[in-house]
């Protein structure tokens, strides 16, 4: 809509557990699109939220016997580590749901005023019948829907399809004061409210995994359209970007099915770049049948390519849109073609090989790795180590420990050997 600022919102994680390789696919695909857009537009604002209040978080905090704050912080930190490991850049803005509770309450009040929502039994529900285009994204016919996908069909609903905007909290559950009593927001609401505030609507692209199409994204459309009294889904987001599932044994990998492979467990045997390549070896819209074989294959391809790449001393990673790799990516993010082109090119002596390698590394390795690690990150690390050593020389051990913690948050392990501090990135 505005070529001086392309705005893109992608649904982020619910931080109650480590991310699995299926979640990672969604985050890698979002990062792929953000990187390509950033390669061709002056400015891109990429927003991805953190869901830090949700029934699953409450359940996990009871199970792990820690507060929801501690729990969501723990898994947010782990998410940051895992995504960095996979070469995923931080979003330009990463709003936390619990920082927007007041705005969510205001938003719900507008929906109630417009008769698009109603209060019942301490809950506020969205009145699905009030929005003519409900289900437009997933093309569901409203009568056929299985309304029990996230919540049991409660008897107090006017219509079984109506969904929760606000629900009551008991005294031992996290809650916020509201006109409807102590409670907490529904999951769908947060993305409508945060995209409204952080990006402004309409914005260009909205995305997430295929399973978010319904009900999550259709509910977001209904809420935002009702809020603005505009029936057109384009008054919310112009384009939708959904990635296919990553499957294990023909079933979607999911925490609820229990067939998950965690990134953290793969770290022992594979580099982030090798896993990233495996995730991008299939077109984003297609399902990926996940297997160790696929990973091994990608590891081989990556190592072979990398041996060739090392012969070139690239000064910066850049997206060259006219390179073969760039062209493949500009054709609906055709990553399998981009990989094939790269493999073919390293064995030929093409004159624009460096441009292709630069584009390939920028997309497939993530800008945080290799080159940029060498320069930017190592400067930062050396500076922090110097500060820590100065603090230790001044007997300020508290400060020295804080800096060590910061380094460990950055995945940097330090070792004091013979009066010198050595470091490595884990
Ligand atoms: P969640 O934290 O469960 O809300 O999931 C975070 C993101 O991962 C969402 O965009 C989901 O659609 C996506 N996702 C979850 N499971 C898979 C899977 N097996 N394959 C691809 N994407 C997935
Ligand atoms: Zn969302």
XYZ file of C-alpha atoms and ligand atoms in Angstrom:
450
model
C 0.000 0.000 0.000
C 2.866 2.351 0.747
C 6.114 1.417 -0.959
C 8.012 3.516 1.573
C 6.785 1.303 4.367
C 5.555 -2.224 3.719
C 3.707 -3.468 6.796
C 3.596 -7.142 7.681
C 2.102 -8.841 10.756
C 2.779 -12.481 11.529
C 1.283 -14.366 14.467
C 4.014 -15.270 16.916
C 4.366 -18.030 19.504
C 2.394 -18.799 22.622
C 5.263 -19.003 25.074
C 4.457 -22.029 27.226
C 6.871 -24.582 25.814
C 9.973 -24.837 23.615
C 9.277 -24.411 19.928
C 9.225 -27.514 17.766
C 10.410 -27.875 14.206
C 6.829 -27.359 12.918
C 6.574 -23.989 14.677
C 10.059 -23.244 13.396
C 8.856 -23.718 9.852
C 6.254 -20.988 10.346
C 8.850 -18.616 11.808
C 11.416 -19.384 9.108
C 8.810 -18.805 6.356
C 7.794 -15.467 7.906
C 11.462 -14.499 8.146
C 11.969 -15.529 4.517
C 9.192 -13.230 3.337
C 10.400 -10.377 5.566
C 13.953 -10.740 4.261
C 12.870 -10.797 0.605
C 10.646 -7.745 1.147
C 13.504 -5.970 2.915
C 15.707 -6.855 -0.034
C 13.457 -4.996 -2.477
C 11.698 -2.216 -0.526
C 13.186 0.806 1.238
C 11.447 0.056 4.467
C 9.521 -2.902 5.823
C 7.914 -3.020 9.257
C 7.695 -6.623 10.318
C 5.654 -7.236 13.469
C 5.363 -10.546 15.268
C 3.597 -10.790 18.610
C 4.236 -12.817 21.732
C 1.205 -14.474 23.336
C 2.079 -14.362 27.023
C -1.414 -14.930 28.420
C -3.379 -18.020 27.437
C -5.006 -21.018 29.091
C -2.114 -23.213 27.960
C 0.305 -20.896 29.770
C -1.800 -21.053 32.931
C -1.910 -24.851 32.780
C 1.851 -25.093 32.238
C 2.569 -22.706 35.126
C 0.516 -24.870 37.471
C 2.337 -27.962 36.236
C 5.803 -26.448 36.486
C 4.918 -24.682 39.770
C 6.126 -21.249 38.688
C 4.291 -17.991 38.020
C 2.998 -17.332 34.510
C 5.368 -14.364 34.311
C 8.380 -16.559 35.002
C 7.096 -19.281 32.699
C 6.448 -17.013 29.747
C 9.796 -15.252 30.276
C 11.600 -18.616 30.303
C 10.034 -19.768 27.050
C 10.324 -16.374 25.412
C 14.089 -16.446 26.076
C 14.248 -19.958 24.653
C 12.255 -18.847 21.598
C 14.752 -16.031 21.044
C 17.669 -18.458 21.243
C 16.061 -20.992 18.914
C 15.038 -18.442 16.308
C 18.468 -16.803 16.355
C 20.030 -20.237 15.913
C 17.914 -20.685 12.778
C 19.067 -17.362 11.323
C 15.730 -15.659 11.970
C 16.015 -11.911 12.472
C 14.240 -10.192 15.332
C 11.015 -8.582 14.142
C 11.018 -4.794 13.930
C 8.382 -4.807 16.624
C 7.486 -7.631 18.995
C 4.459 -6.662 21.096
C 3.563 -8.697 24.193
C -0.167 -9.332 24.666
C -0.143 -8.429 28.382
C 1.157 -4.933 27.564
C -2.077 -4.176 25.698
C -4.824 -5.204 28.123
C -6.256 -1.697 28.490
C -6.406 -1.319 24.707
C -8.130 -4.712 24.439
C -10.775 -3.632 26.943
C -11.344 -0.399 24.976
C -11.607 -2.434 21.768
C -14.198 -4.776 23.294
C -16.228 -1.792 24.508
C -16.454 -0.512 20.938
C -17.616 -3.946 19.734
C -20.306 -4.044 22.441
C -21.469 -0.534 21.481
C -21.798 -1.732 17.895
C -23.788 -4.841 18.906
C -21.009 -7.026 17.542
C -20.358 -8.389 21.040
C -22.394 -9.220 24.128
C -21.834 -9.930 27.793
C -23.003 -13.224 29.222
C -22.008 -15.052 32.410
C -18.978 -12.801 32.965
C -17.781 -13.534 29.434
C -17.799 -11.208 26.485
C -18.471 -13.007 23.221
C -18.249 -11.922 19.615
C -21.614 -12.157 17.883
C -20.672 -14.002 14.709
C -24.073 -13.400 13.064
C -23.397 -9.651 13.175
C -20.601 -10.025 10.603
C -21.927 -10.965 7.206
C -18.582 -12.115 5.819
C -17.683 -14.387 8.700
C -15.444 -17.236 7.516
C -14.440 -15.478 4.303
C -10.767 -16.440 4.554
C -11.188 -20.145 5.189
C -14.336 -20.201 3.015
C -16.276 -21.990 5.702
C -20.015 -22.011 5.578
C -21.070 -20.829 8.971
C -23.684 -23.533 9.680
C -21.188 -26.291 8.981
C -18.591 -25.127 11.425
C -17.418 -27.156 14.297
C -17.506 -24.532 16.965
C -15.886 -26.771 19.527
C -12.390 -26.455 18.057
C -10.958 -24.334 20.880
C -13.698 -24.275 23.536
C -16.546 -26.554 24.408
C -19.901 -25.343 23.186
C -21.153 -23.410 26.182
C -24.854 -23.165 26.779
C -24.774 -19.443 27.472
C -23.831 -18.664 23.874
C -26.450 -17.096 21.597
C -24.893 -19.098 18.797
C -22.370 -21.940 19.085
C -20.062 -20.131 16.635
C -19.684 -17.089 18.887
C -16.184 -16.820 20.299
C -14.572 -15.400 23.412
C -13.261 -11.849 23.609
C -12.980 -11.774 27.394
C -13.332 -14.522 29.964
C -13.551 -14.412 33.748
C -10.596 -15.404 35.938
C -10.861 -17.066 39.312
C -8.848 -15.597 42.189
C -5.951 -17.964 41.614
C -5.820 -17.336 37.873
C -4.130 -14.302 36.320
C -6.639 -11.569 35.632
C -7.157 -7.874 35.054
C -9.924 -5.601 36.284
C -12.463 -4.852 33.580
C -16.056 -3.588 33.286
C -17.006 -7.311 33.268
C -15.082 -8.233 36.404
C -11.667 -9.812 36.873
C -10.737 -11.600 33.676
C -8.414 -12.068 30.729
C -8.575 -11.582 26.975
C -9.321 -14.240 24.372
C -6.472 -15.261 22.093
C -7.954 -13.965 18.815
C -8.512 -10.501 20.184
C -4.878 -9.729 20.876
C -3.777 -9.783 17.223
C -6.606 -7.470 16.112
C -5.724 -5.014 18.870
C -1.946 -5.128 18.521
C -1.929 -4.900 14.727
C -4.338 -1.957 14.997
C -2.035 -0.136 17.415
C 1.414 -1.137 16.216
C 0.857 -1.112 12.436
C -2.453 0.621 11.824
C -5.056 -0.959 9.555
C -5.352 -1.779 6.791
C -1.835 -3.171 6.479
C -0.244 -5.117 3.636
C 0.339 -8.698 4.721
C -0.870 -10.920 7.526
C 0.462 -14.409 8.073
C 0.996 -17.558 10.086
C 0.721 -21.324 9.727
C -2.157 -22.855 7.766
C -3.928 -23.906 10.958
C -4.371 -20.248 11.892
C -6.630 -19.553 8.892
C -9.567 -20.813 10.863
C -10.639 -19.859 13.373
C -7.846 -17.457 14.383
C -7.514 -15.310 11.276
C -11.183 -15.405 10.344
C -11.951 -14.232 13.876
C -9.369 -11.471 13.626
C -10.998 -10.290 10.388
C -14.451 -10.324 12.011
C -13.255 -8.322 15.036
C -11.347 -5.671 13.122
C -13.980 -5.264 10.418
C -16.699 -4.934 13.065
C -14.583 -2.421 14.992
C -14.288 -0.240 11.881
C -17.822 -0.963 10.648
C -16.355 -2.096 7.343
C -17.445 -5.405 5.817
C -14.461 -5.836 3.551
C -11.705 -8.168 4.805
C -9.257 -5.948 2.921
C -9.977 -3.189 5.389
C -7.888 -5.316 7.775
C -5.112 -6.937 5.714
C -4.656 -6.880 1.990
C -2.769 -10.162 1.501
C -2.580 -13.372 3.505
C 0.528 -15.509 3.741
C 0.129 -19.014 5.168
C 2.708 -21.764 5.312
C 1.905 -25.452 4.899
C 2.305 -27.931 7.727
C 5.355 -29.804 8.682
C 4.209 -33.385 9.156
C 5.647 -36.352 10.959
C 4.322 -39.732 9.777
C 1.577 -38.013 7.758
C 0.292 -36.125 10.766
C 0.714 -32.451 11.540
C 3.440 -32.001 14.118
C 1.759 -30.503 17.144
C 2.205 -30.245 20.862
C -1.275 -31.594 21.449
C -0.578 -34.749 19.410
C 2.769 -35.168 21.143
C 4.694 -35.997 17.939
C 7.156 -33.161 18.304
C 10.846 -32.668 17.599
C 12.309 -29.713 19.476
C 14.887 -27.388 17.952
C 16.836 -27.583 21.144
C 17.313 -31.336 20.653
C 18.467 -30.964 17.043
C 21.198 -28.496 18.051
C 23.486 -31.311 19.144
C 23.836 -32.762 15.672
C 22.928 -30.029 13.232
C 23.838 -26.441 12.559
C 21.102 -23.831 12.400
C 21.859 -23.258 8.714
C 21.413 -26.941 7.907
C 18.013 -27.065 9.611
C 16.991 -23.804 7.973
C 17.928 -25.202 4.561
C 15.849 -28.329 5.240
C 12.862 -26.158 6.185
C 13.228 -24.094 3.024
C 13.835 -27.039 0.714
C 10.072 -27.315 0.161
C 7.945 -24.474 -1.207
C 6.323 -22.615 1.695
C 2.765 -23.533 0.661
C 3.414 -27.279 0.400
C 3.451 -29.678 3.332
C 6.863 -30.989 4.440
C 7.120 -34.653 5.377
C 9.761 -34.332 8.101
C 12.478 -36.950 8.447
C 16.020 -37.365 9.623
C 16.865 -38.225 6.033
C 15.758 -34.792 4.871
C 17.956 -33.209 7.521
C 20.985 -35.315 6.570
C 20.434 -34.479 2.929
C 20.252 -30.765 3.691
C 23.355 -31.016 5.827
C 25.229 -32.490 2.852
C 23.974 -29.845 0.462
C 24.844 -27.103 2.890
C 28.342 -28.368 3.573
C 29.070 -28.791 -0.112
C 27.858 -25.280 -0.907
C 29.703 -23.827 2.037
C 33.018 -25.260 0.869
C 32.550 -23.319 -2.366
C 31.313 -20.172 -0.607
C 34.470 -20.045 1.500
C 36.491 -19.307 -1.623
C 34.790 -15.937 -1.916
C 35.467 -13.067 0.390
C 32.069 -11.376 0.496
C 32.054 -8.006 2.225
C 28.328 -7.824 2.852
C 25.254 -9.914 2.304
C 22.774 -8.346 -0.032
C 19.701 -9.357 -1.983
C 20.415 -9.046 -5.716
C 17.008 -9.144 -7.338
C 18.384 -9.748 -10.826
C 20.552 -12.691 -9.795
C 19.239 -16.180 -10.601
C 18.719 -16.932 -6.932
C 16.990 -13.573 -6.449
C 14.686 -14.174 -9.408
C 13.670 -17.590 -8.086
C 12.784 -16.041 -4.737
C 10.816 -13.246 -6.359
C 8.707 -15.883 -8.071
C 6.439 -16.617 -5.103
C 9.420 -17.382 -2.866
C 10.498 -20.401 -4.853
C 13.131 -21.638 -2.413
C 13.554 -25.132 -3.946
C 14.418 -23.494 -7.272
C 16.764 -21.026 -5.569
C 18.638 -23.937 -3.959
C 18.885 -25.808 -7.284
C 20.133 -22.656 -9.032
C 22.791 -22.188 -6.360
C 23.939 -25.793 -6.645
C 24.155 -25.494 -10.419
C 25.967 -22.155 -10.320
C 28.782 -23.192 -7.980
C 29.760 -25.920 -10.380
C 29.791 -23.511 -13.339
C 31.972 -20.441 -13.571
C 29.217 -17.936 -13.912
C 30.355 -14.319 -13.852
C 27.703 -13.218 -11.394
C 28.444 -15.991 -8.945
C 29.252 -13.592 -6.109
C 25.885 -11.859 -6.425
C 24.126 -15.196 -6.286
C 26.125 -16.345 -3.276
C 25.430 -13.071 -1.495
C 21.697 -13.388 -2.148
C 21.691 -17.043 -1.167
C 23.540 -16.456 2.104
C 21.359 -13.470 2.972
C 18.221 -15.601 2.646
C 19.348 -19.098 3.575
C 21.816 -18.389 6.328
C 20.140 -15.436 7.949
C 21.945 -12.159 8.386
C 23.019 -12.964 11.940
C 25.332 -15.742 10.939
C 28.800 -16.108 9.472
C 29.760 -12.762 7.950
C 27.826 -10.559 10.286
C 28.800 -12.679 13.279
C 32.428 -12.128 12.332
C 32.116 -8.391 12.287
C 29.283 -6.884 14.279
C 28.770 -9.525 16.902
C 32.411 -10.207 17.626
C 33.009 -6.467 18.171
C 30.116 -6.390 20.595
C 31.302 -9.498 22.408
C 34.889 -8.238 22.723
C 33.612 -4.956 24.116
C 31.462 -6.708 26.716
C 34.369 -8.930 27.749
C 36.611 -5.895 28.156
C 33.953 -4.241 30.325
C 33.639 -7.393 32.406
C 37.382 -7.627 32.939
C 37.532 -3.964 33.941
C 34.707 -4.546 36.418
C 36.575 -7.534 37.862
C 39.780 -5.534 38.159
C 37.796 -2.953 40.133
C 36.354 -5.715 42.341
C 32.851 -4.920 41.050
C 31.810 -8.562 40.843
C 28.117 -7.785 40.653
C 28.630 -5.850 37.439
C 30.991 -8.510 36.108
C 28.376 -11.207 36.724
C 25.681 -9.156 35.037
C 27.831 -8.864 31.930
C 28.525 -12.593 32.006
C 24.750 -13.199 32.165
C 24.227 -10.891 29.230
C 26.833 -12.807 27.235
C 25.202 -16.076 28.103
C 21.852 -14.685 26.952
C 23.597 -13.981 23.654
C 24.628 -17.661 23.584
C 28.250 -16.765 24.195
C 30.287 -19.013 26.434
C 33.353 -17.479 28.052
C 36.364 -19.155 29.564
C 39.065 -17.467 31.615
C 42.368 -19.114 30.725
C 45.779 -17.843 31.899
C 44.550 -14.316 32.500
C 42.897 -14.194 29.082
C 39.202 -14.548 28.291
C 38.337 -16.863 25.454
C 34.848 -17.004 24.004
C 32.751 -19.060 21.666
C 29.234 -18.894 20.296
C 27.234 -21.952 21.245
P 1.564 -21.710 18.294
O 2.647 -21.269 19.259
O 1.056 -23.068 18.565
O 0.460 -20.668 18.175
O 2.232 -21.822 16.850
C 3.101 -20.855 16.314
C 3.107 -20.930 14.803
O 3.519 -22.227 14.351
C 1.755 -20.692 14.147
O 1.932 -19.854 13.030
C 1.302 -22.072 13.735
O 0.421 -22.027 12.637
C 2.628 -22.701 13.333
N 2.632 -24.170 13.351
C 2.286 -24.972 14.382
N 2.436 -26.276 14.058
C 2.934 -26.301 12.782
C 3.315 -27.360 11.874
N 3.275 -28.652 12.217
N 3.755 -27.010 10.644
C 3.834 -25.715 10.283
N 3.491 -24.678 11.073
C 3.039 -24.955 12.318
Zn -2.720 -13.875 15.532
